[in-house]
XYZ file of C-alpha atoms in Angstrom:
507
model
C -93.762 127.091 -180.891
C -97.360 127.216 -182.151
C -98.997 123.965 -183.231
C -100.695 123.387 -186.570
C -104.078 123.689 -184.929
C -103.284 126.997 -183.296
C -101.994 128.392 -186.584
C -105.026 126.945 -188.357
C -107.355 128.813 -185.974
C -105.433 132.059 -186.546
C -105.501 131.504 -190.304
C -101.681 131.396 -190.571
C -99.641 128.884 -192.553
C -98.474 126.026 -190.337
C -95.736 124.676 -192.584
C -92.792 126.134 -190.696
C -93.753 124.416 -187.480
C -94.453 120.980 -188.851
C -92.710 119.109 -186.100
C -94.590 120.818 -183.292
C -97.678 118.656 -183.610
C -95.663 115.503 -182.934
C -95.395 116.612 -179.332
C -98.971 117.854 -178.852
C -100.526 116.424 -175.690
C -103.825 114.528 -175.745
C -105.782 117.246 -173.974
C -104.449 119.923 -176.270
C -105.204 117.763 -179.314
C -108.807 117.113 -178.239
C -109.313 120.827 -177.605
C -108.525 121.514 -181.275
C -111.075 119.071 -182.775
C -114.014 121.459 -182.954
C -112.115 124.625 -184.001
C -110.264 122.768 -186.792
C -113.545 121.395 -188.140
C -114.469 124.895 -189.287
C -114.327 124.935 -193.121
C -111.161 126.740 -194.264
C -113.046 128.014 -197.355
C -109.860 127.650 -199.374
C -109.985 129.075 -202.868
C -110.266 126.415 -205.543
C -110.129 127.143 -209.286
C -112.824 126.061 -211.685
C -112.857 122.218 -211.861
C -112.083 122.266 -215.571
C -109.050 124.474 -214.968
C -107.942 122.156 -212.163
C -108.096 119.112 -214.413
C -106.167 121.033 -217.077
C -103.214 121.283 -214.658
C -102.546 117.548 -215.092
C -100.020 116.738 -217.805
C -100.401 113.793 -220.183
C -98.485 111.342 -218.010
C -100.487 112.270 -214.915
C -103.704 111.744 -216.855
C -102.527 108.338 -218.058
C -101.613 107.342 -214.489
C -105.106 108.381 -213.384
C -106.834 106.526 -216.217
C -105.027 103.224 -215.700
C -105.701 103.409 -211.959
C -109.379 104.333 -212.481
C -110.010 101.565 -215.027
C -108.300 98.936 -212.880
C -110.187 100.014 -209.745
C -113.476 100.022 -211.683
C -112.911 96.509 -212.965
C -111.809 95.386 -209.518
C -115.246 96.515 -208.281
C -116.961 94.844 -211.253
C -115.379 91.508 -210.361
C -116.333 91.921 -206.702
C -120.000 92.678 -207.366
C -120.492 89.752 -209.723
C -121.397 87.660 -206.666
C -123.791 90.091 -204.970
C -125.656 90.489 -208.290
C -126.060 86.730 -208.799
C -126.949 85.636 -205.253
C -130.269 84.086 -206.284
C -128.747 82.185 -209.212
C -125.817 80.948 -207.126
C -128.209 79.813 -204.376
C -130.103 77.657 -206.874
C -126.902 76.350 -208.523
C -125.274 75.180 -205.295
C -128.423 74.459 -203.264
C -127.542 76.981 -200.546
C -129.356 79.783 -198.732
C -128.748 83.474 -199.403
C -126.799 83.746 -196.131
C -124.524 80.861 -197.190
C -123.860 82.361 -200.623
C -122.977 85.725 -199.080
C -120.024 83.950 -197.477
C -118.531 84.285 -200.952
C -118.646 88.050 -200.400
C -117.455 87.768 -196.815
C -114.410 85.669 -197.733
C -113.329 88.186 -200.358
C -113.515 90.960 -197.773
C -111.645 88.890 -195.186
C -108.748 87.924 -197.462
C -108.310 91.347 -199.056
C -106.157 92.442 -196.110
C -103.683 89.637 -196.911
C -103.327 90.940 -200.455
C -102.987 94.529 -199.257
C -100.058 93.605 -197.014
C -98.276 91.463 -199.621
C -98.755 93.735 -202.626
C -98.501 96.949 -200.595
C -95.023 96.095 -199.316
C -94.034 94.902 -202.796
C -95.223 98.157 -204.404
C -93.424 100.354 -201.857
C -90.229 98.318 -202.176
C -90.086 97.405 -205.887
C -92.347 99.982 -207.530
C -95.992 100.449 -208.482
C -95.809 98.855 -211.929
C -95.119 95.126 -211.579
C -97.258 94.404 -208.490
C -100.096 96.117 -210.377
C -99.578 93.806 -213.350
C -99.417 90.669 -211.190
C -102.684 91.734 -209.533
C -104.442 91.839 -212.872
C -103.029 88.485 -213.987
C -104.546 86.963 -210.864
C -107.894 88.609 -211.643
C -107.939 86.860 -215.011
C -107.194 83.435 -213.526
C -109.610 83.663 -210.588
C -112.589 85.141 -212.444
C -112.289 82.360 -215.017
C -111.954 79.848 -212.191
C -115.105 81.105 -210.471
C -117.020 80.756 -213.717
C -116.060 77.072 -213.939
C -116.876 76.153 -210.314
C -119.130 73.113 -209.923
C -119.366 72.889 -206.128
C -119.961 75.297 -203.272
C -116.508 74.534 -201.815
C -114.805 75.372 -205.114
C -116.771 78.608 -205.258
C -115.667 79.651 -201.757
C -112.022 78.736 -202.495
C -111.944 80.831 -205.674
C -113.514 83.821 -203.947
C -111.060 83.619 -201.035
C -108.108 83.655 -203.446
C -109.767 86.437 -205.419
C -109.871 88.432 -202.180
C -106.068 88.283 -201.933
C -105.696 89.603 -205.487
C -108.341 92.275 -205.014
C -106.784 93.497 -201.775
C -103.518 94.361 -203.457
C -104.927 96.824 -205.960
C -106.503 99.733 -204.048
C -103.380 101.181 -202.434
C -101.414 100.816 -205.656
C -104.155 102.489 -207.700
C -104.382 105.414 -205.237
C -100.604 105.906 -205.249
C -100.409 105.664 -209.044
C -103.186 108.203 -209.595
C -102.466 110.701 -206.816
C -98.855 110.876 -205.706
C -97.734 112.830 -208.798
C -100.997 114.811 -209.017
C -100.857 118.648 -208.685
C -101.804 119.629 -205.129
C -104.816 121.807 -206.007
C -106.326 119.078 -208.200
C -106.039 116.315 -205.588
C -109.558 116.665 -204.205
C -111.389 116.332 -207.499
C -109.033 113.626 -208.811
C -109.500 111.698 -205.554
C -113.271 111.874 -205.949
C -113.088 110.789 -209.566
C -110.757 107.895 -208.735
C -112.942 106.569 -205.934
C -115.915 106.527 -208.269
C -114.217 103.807 -210.226
C -115.839 101.617 -207.558
C -119.333 102.938 -208.329
C -118.630 102.811 -212.073
C -117.584 99.177 -211.722
C -120.789 98.448 -209.811
C -122.754 100.168 -212.578
C -121.038 98.091 -215.256
C -121.607 94.905 -213.254
C -125.316 95.726 -212.924
C -125.712 96.342 -216.657
C -123.693 93.314 -217.799
C -125.389 91.073 -215.241
C -128.706 91.947 -216.861
C -127.302 91.128 -220.294
C -125.292 87.999 -219.448
C -126.991 86.245 -216.506
C -129.678 83.691 -217.401
C -129.668 84.783 -221.048
C -127.804 81.669 -222.222
C -127.785 78.010 -221.273
C -124.786 78.697 -219.004
C -126.828 80.708 -216.475
C -124.700 82.968 -214.258
C -121.306 81.790 -215.536
C -120.846 84.113 -218.568
C -120.710 87.145 -216.256
C -117.589 85.762 -214.564
C -116.005 84.653 -217.834
C -116.531 88.111 -219.269
C -115.013 89.642 -216.123
C -111.706 87.945 -216.911
C -111.257 89.725 -220.275
C -110.652 93.481 -219.664
C -107.684 92.920 -217.280
C -105.712 91.806 -220.352
C -106.072 95.322 -221.790
C -105.343 96.907 -218.415
C -102.053 94.997 -218.215
C -101.017 96.212 -221.674
C -101.920 99.796 -220.708
C -99.783 99.665 -217.541
C -96.836 98.107 -219.387
C -96.708 101.231 -221.558
C -96.296 103.576 -218.557
C -93.225 104.218 -216.342
C -92.965 104.342 -212.561
C -94.366 107.396 -210.790
C -91.985 110.287 -210.191
C -92.569 110.115 -206.442
C -91.557 106.446 -206.222
C -88.534 107.012 -208.493
C -87.268 109.751 -206.154
C -87.564 107.464 -203.120
C -85.802 104.656 -204.951
C -82.976 107.081 -205.782
C -82.552 108.017 -202.101
C -82.367 104.355 -201.099
C -79.768 103.714 -203.775
C -77.768 106.792 -202.741
C -77.631 105.449 -199.199
C -75.776 102.387 -200.473
C -78.128 99.777 -198.970
C -81.530 99.659 -200.639
C -83.015 96.819 -198.586
C -81.562 98.123 -195.325
C -82.897 101.630 -195.963
C -86.352 100.269 -196.765
C -86.393 98.306 -193.506
C -85.231 101.405 -191.621
C -88.065 103.401 -193.216
C -90.533 100.814 -191.934
C -89.080 100.998 -188.434
C -89.316 104.788 -188.410
C -92.886 104.695 -189.727
C -94.009 102.307 -186.979
C -92.315 104.315 -184.248
C -93.680 107.678 -185.364
C -97.051 106.759 -186.824
C -98.224 103.586 -185.062
C -101.247 105.219 -183.437
C -102.209 106.845 -186.721
C -102.196 103.455 -188.478
C -104.627 102.072 -185.887
C -106.880 105.091 -186.389
C -106.907 104.617 -190.167
C -107.952 100.966 -189.818
C -110.819 101.952 -187.499
C -111.887 104.722 -189.869
C -111.822 102.392 -192.868
C -113.862 99.806 -190.953
C -116.615 102.395 -190.643
C -116.400 103.397 -194.289
C -116.506 99.806 -195.489
C -119.497 99.061 -193.281
C -121.058 102.144 -194.891
C -120.574 101.005 -198.478
C -121.231 97.277 -198.062
C -124.076 97.823 -195.615
C -125.890 100.102 -198.045
C -125.138 98.211 -201.271
C -124.460 94.493 -201.038
C -127.946 93.333 -200.043
C -129.875 96.164 -201.708
C -130.611 94.349 -205.009
C -131.841 91.370 -202.992
C -134.064 93.698 -200.917
C -135.609 95.250 -204.028
C -136.338 91.884 -205.604
C -137.277 89.883 -202.498
C -139.058 92.446 -200.275
C -140.467 94.934 -202.799
C -141.090 92.407 -205.611
C -139.193 94.493 -208.182
C -138.644 92.861 -211.557
C -135.089 92.291 -212.738
C -135.412 95.270 -215.071
C -136.639 97.495 -212.217
C -133.745 96.348 -210.018
C -131.310 97.133 -212.826
C -132.738 100.633 -213.361
C -132.651 101.380 -209.626
C -129.057 100.216 -209.333
C -127.975 102.218 -212.366
C -129.551 105.397 -210.989
C -128.032 104.754 -207.552
C -124.585 104.409 -209.065
C -125.016 107.554 -211.113
C -125.734 109.275 -207.793
C -122.626 107.667 -206.316
C -120.378 108.860 -209.137
C -121.830 112.352 -208.963
C -121.449 112.525 -205.192
C -117.885 111.251 -205.131
C -116.695 113.749 -207.712
C -118.583 116.743 -206.287
C -117.678 116.098 -202.644
C -114.085 115.170 -203.488
C -113.703 118.536 -205.201
C -115.548 120.334 -202.379
C -113.240 118.830 -199.746
C -110.450 120.937 -201.217
C -112.525 123.980 -200.191
C -114.319 122.861 -197.025
C -111.795 120.355 -195.653
C -111.704 116.553 -195.595
C -113.262 115.970 -192.151
C -116.048 118.510 -192.585
C -117.061 117.013 -195.943
C -117.194 113.467 -194.568
C -119.286 114.465 -191.546
C -121.820 116.457 -193.571
C -122.330 113.575 -196.023
C -122.808 111.131 -193.129
C -125.471 113.317 -191.522
C -127.415 113.794 -194.761
C -127.087 110.090 -195.612
C -128.543 109.187 -192.225
C -131.545 111.434 -192.833
C -132.227 109.621 -196.123
C -132.306 106.111 -194.643
C -136.079 105.981 -194.189
C -136.976 106.502 -197.860
C -134.001 104.340 -198.891
C -135.235 101.307 -196.959
C -139.003 101.758 -196.670
C -140.364 103.267 -199.910
C -141.681 100.155 -201.658
C -142.541 101.580 -205.084
C -140.446 102.985 -207.916
C -140.074 106.308 -206.105
C -137.318 104.586 -204.138
C -135.119 105.285 -207.174
C -134.770 108.921 -206.075
C -133.860 107.871 -202.535
C -131.284 105.424 -203.923
C -129.689 108.188 -206.017
C -129.262 110.584 -203.092
C -128.314 107.919 -200.532
C -125.484 106.721 -202.722
C -124.574 110.344 -203.480
C -123.908 110.679 -199.743
C -122.199 107.314 -199.235
C -119.829 107.700 -202.158
C -119.598 111.441 -201.588
C -117.944 110.700 -198.258
C -115.868 108.002 -199.952
C -114.710 110.469 -202.608
C -112.592 112.188 -199.956
C -110.946 108.965 -198.799
C -108.177 108.267 -201.379
C -106.513 111.654 -200.913
C -107.306 111.779 -197.171
C -105.474 108.475 -196.679
C -102.610 109.524 -198.952
C -102.110 112.757 -197.008
C -102.180 110.977 -193.653
C -99.899 108.064 -194.628
C -96.122 107.931 -194.054
C -94.431 108.804 -197.351
C -92.312 105.681 -197.686
C -95.241 103.316 -197.168
C -98.144 105.022 -198.911
C -99.232 101.981 -200.918
C -98.939 99.694 -197.910
C -100.696 102.026 -195.458
C -103.477 103.139 -197.804
C -104.127 99.608 -199.031
C -103.731 97.824 -195.713
C -105.801 100.281 -193.656
C -108.525 100.090 -196.294
C -108.459 96.301 -196.462
C -108.136 95.707 -192.709
C -111.177 97.945 -192.428
C -112.769 95.647 -194.974
C -111.798 92.675 -192.823
C -113.562 94.192 -189.818
C -116.641 94.853 -191.963
C -116.408 91.608 -193.951
C -119.492 90.025 -192.439
C -121.767 93.019 -193.099
C -123.835 91.371 -195.845
C -123.994 88.086 -193.933
C -125.053 89.937 -190.764
C -127.768 91.833 -192.623
C -129.113 88.775 -194.436
C -129.061 86.646 -191.265
C -130.828 89.288 -189.157
C -133.231 89.968 -192.025
C -134.393 86.357 -191.875
C -135.728 87.104 -188.380
C -138.227 89.525 -189.933
C -140.210 87.320 -192.336
C -142.842 88.639 -194.723
C -145.628 86.667 -196.434
C -144.000 84.336 -198.993
C -144.408 84.762 -202.731
C -145.223 81.273 -203.928
C -142.345 79.109 -202.728
C -140.023 82.098 -202.314
C -139.428 83.210 -198.726
C -139.480 86.990 -198.209
C -137.841 89.118 -195.523
C -137.912 92.745 -194.341
C -134.380 93.596 -195.376
C -135.116 97.345 -195.615
C -135.609 97.699 -191.862
C -132.334 95.908 -191.155
C -130.372 98.030 -193.658
C -131.768 101.264 -192.177
C -130.932 100.366 -188.561
C -127.524 98.995 -189.512
C -126.606 102.092 -191.517
C -127.779 104.490 -188.786
C -125.265 102.886 -186.412
C -122.520 103.032 -189.049
C -123.082 106.716 -189.823
C -122.926 107.590 -186.124
C -119.630 105.711 -185.763
C -118.085 107.433 -188.802
C -119.151 110.898 -187.619
C -117.611 110.402 -184.166
C -114.361 108.911 -185.470
C -113.921 111.562 -188.153
C -114.617 114.361 -185.679
C -111.798 113.206 -183.388
C -109.412 112.321 -186.217
C -106.587 114.288 -187.900
C -106.384 115.976 -191.281
C -103.407 117.082 -193.411
C -105.028 118.719 -196.401
C -102.351 120.122 -198.705
C -99.482 117.904 -197.572
C -96.591 117.753 -200.056
C -95.607 114.266 -201.247
C -92.046 114.870 -202.477
C -89.295 112.883 -200.788
C -87.411 116.126 -200.054
C -90.213 117.083 -197.632
C -90.276 113.766 -195.755
C -88.605 113.713 -192.321
C -89.124 109.932 -192.103
C -86.751 109.474 -195.038
C -84.210 111.781 -193.385
C -84.353 109.639 -190.226
C -84.052 106.381 -192.175
C -81.523 107.252 -194.888
C -79.801 110.350 -193.552
C -79.809 113.911 -194.856
C -76.663 113.316 -196.920
C -78.250 110.502 -198.945
C -81.336 112.636 -199.473
C -79.166 115.528 -200.657
C -77.214 113.321 -203.083
C -80.378 111.849 -204.577
C -82.355 115.071 -204.932
C -79.523 117.487 -205.614
C -80.936 119.893 -203.037
C -79.295 121.697 -200.172
C -80.512 121.873 -196.630
C -84.272 121.426 -196.403
C -86.731 122.137 -193.686
C -86.702 119.206 -191.298
C -90.216 118.335 -192.405
C -92.417 120.698 -194.291
C -94.893 117.982 -195.135
C -95.638 115.822 -192.140
C -98.562 118.092 -191.602
C -98.084 120.475 -194.477
C -101.341 122.251 -195.116
C -104.028 123.968 -193.180
C -105.126 120.908 -191.259
C -101.798 119.385 -190.300
C -102.608 117.959 -186.904
C -101.371 114.522 -185.845
C -103.076 111.796 -183.854
């Protein structure tokens, strides 16, 4: 029986031999890495026509996920945009304040596990709502902190809440999305992160140090929009994909037992894949945080940019990020997920010199294109993770792999700021200055190399079908009879989705 990779190289459809890849040997798998990297050049309709294939409910699912993810990013970046003010407030160094960022990244994996399991077991809706309630409480709490210890405690708890949202947002936006539109919708969804960063940059300029309360109004304001997001989500039902899985569990007669069996099957069949996804997400999170978190500080401290100049640079950079994520997400439907990621990493690496060493306002152009590449690669990630994840645990796997990757990369800003202090520049008055640009460039060159290597050797399942009737894991956990009763279908292919699509190879 031919493997997915062999059929991919011949240009045939691999869907009928989906199970073959599960038994592919290591040597045979490695031999397929270069041939399967060749762009499939799949036909993709005009982007406008693709977006028109979404019905009203699918659009509403996307919008609530996008808005929530954007505001999640807004709340996260409130700290990185107020490092100087927080340092003065609490009498701490920049490196000490960045522990507020590090703790959020470290504790996000806890939230991903808790809320991911809850969303896969009980549905996408209520865990999503609880997440946003916690955002309200913890952003308000941060704004009222009077000591450094209180600040760190609030940010650690915020990390748990933040960690629970990403997997849920990806599942809500993508699992009911038409297959051909997945690439562009994935890119648009991921740019909620850049859009949130853009909003945080703009509102930080308008709210920080413009009143007698200093930095605090930015955090108080951050607690308001989640109220509207909660109302929006309350008006929407569960996704069709989750409802189908819930029906199979119910048809089996033991909902909790079936869910536990699904978890056992997923670990047995996809354990190595889960490890790979965590390693991949570590690289991607190093890429985003390494290029972004300390960049405003670099512009202000090293290049002596005014606050207005920093704001303009950050806005332009995030416009580049949103453009890149959408364009590359759409392009990955044509050229493939792995190929798109690798190309963006190579181009991003070539742009590191102007990004970190151009000390005048021309750096704005470098910032635009660097973030085009960083978030261009990221634009592929939501759908890439969804297609690789076991069907029964999409929220858990997508969220947990992403957040465990964040945990691995959690000290990126602290590492950069600490190393940067070893490269002092002449002070400006009483303000110490450091050569952060050099550190960011070297750090990011290492990260890009890591991502290229890991992506090259990794799997891809572009075009995988998400319906429960195509999921062999559910057949193993609940039985074919329960699946038949719940879906009303006859005999199905054992698994036409585990690698359904032109790139269906397994790790």
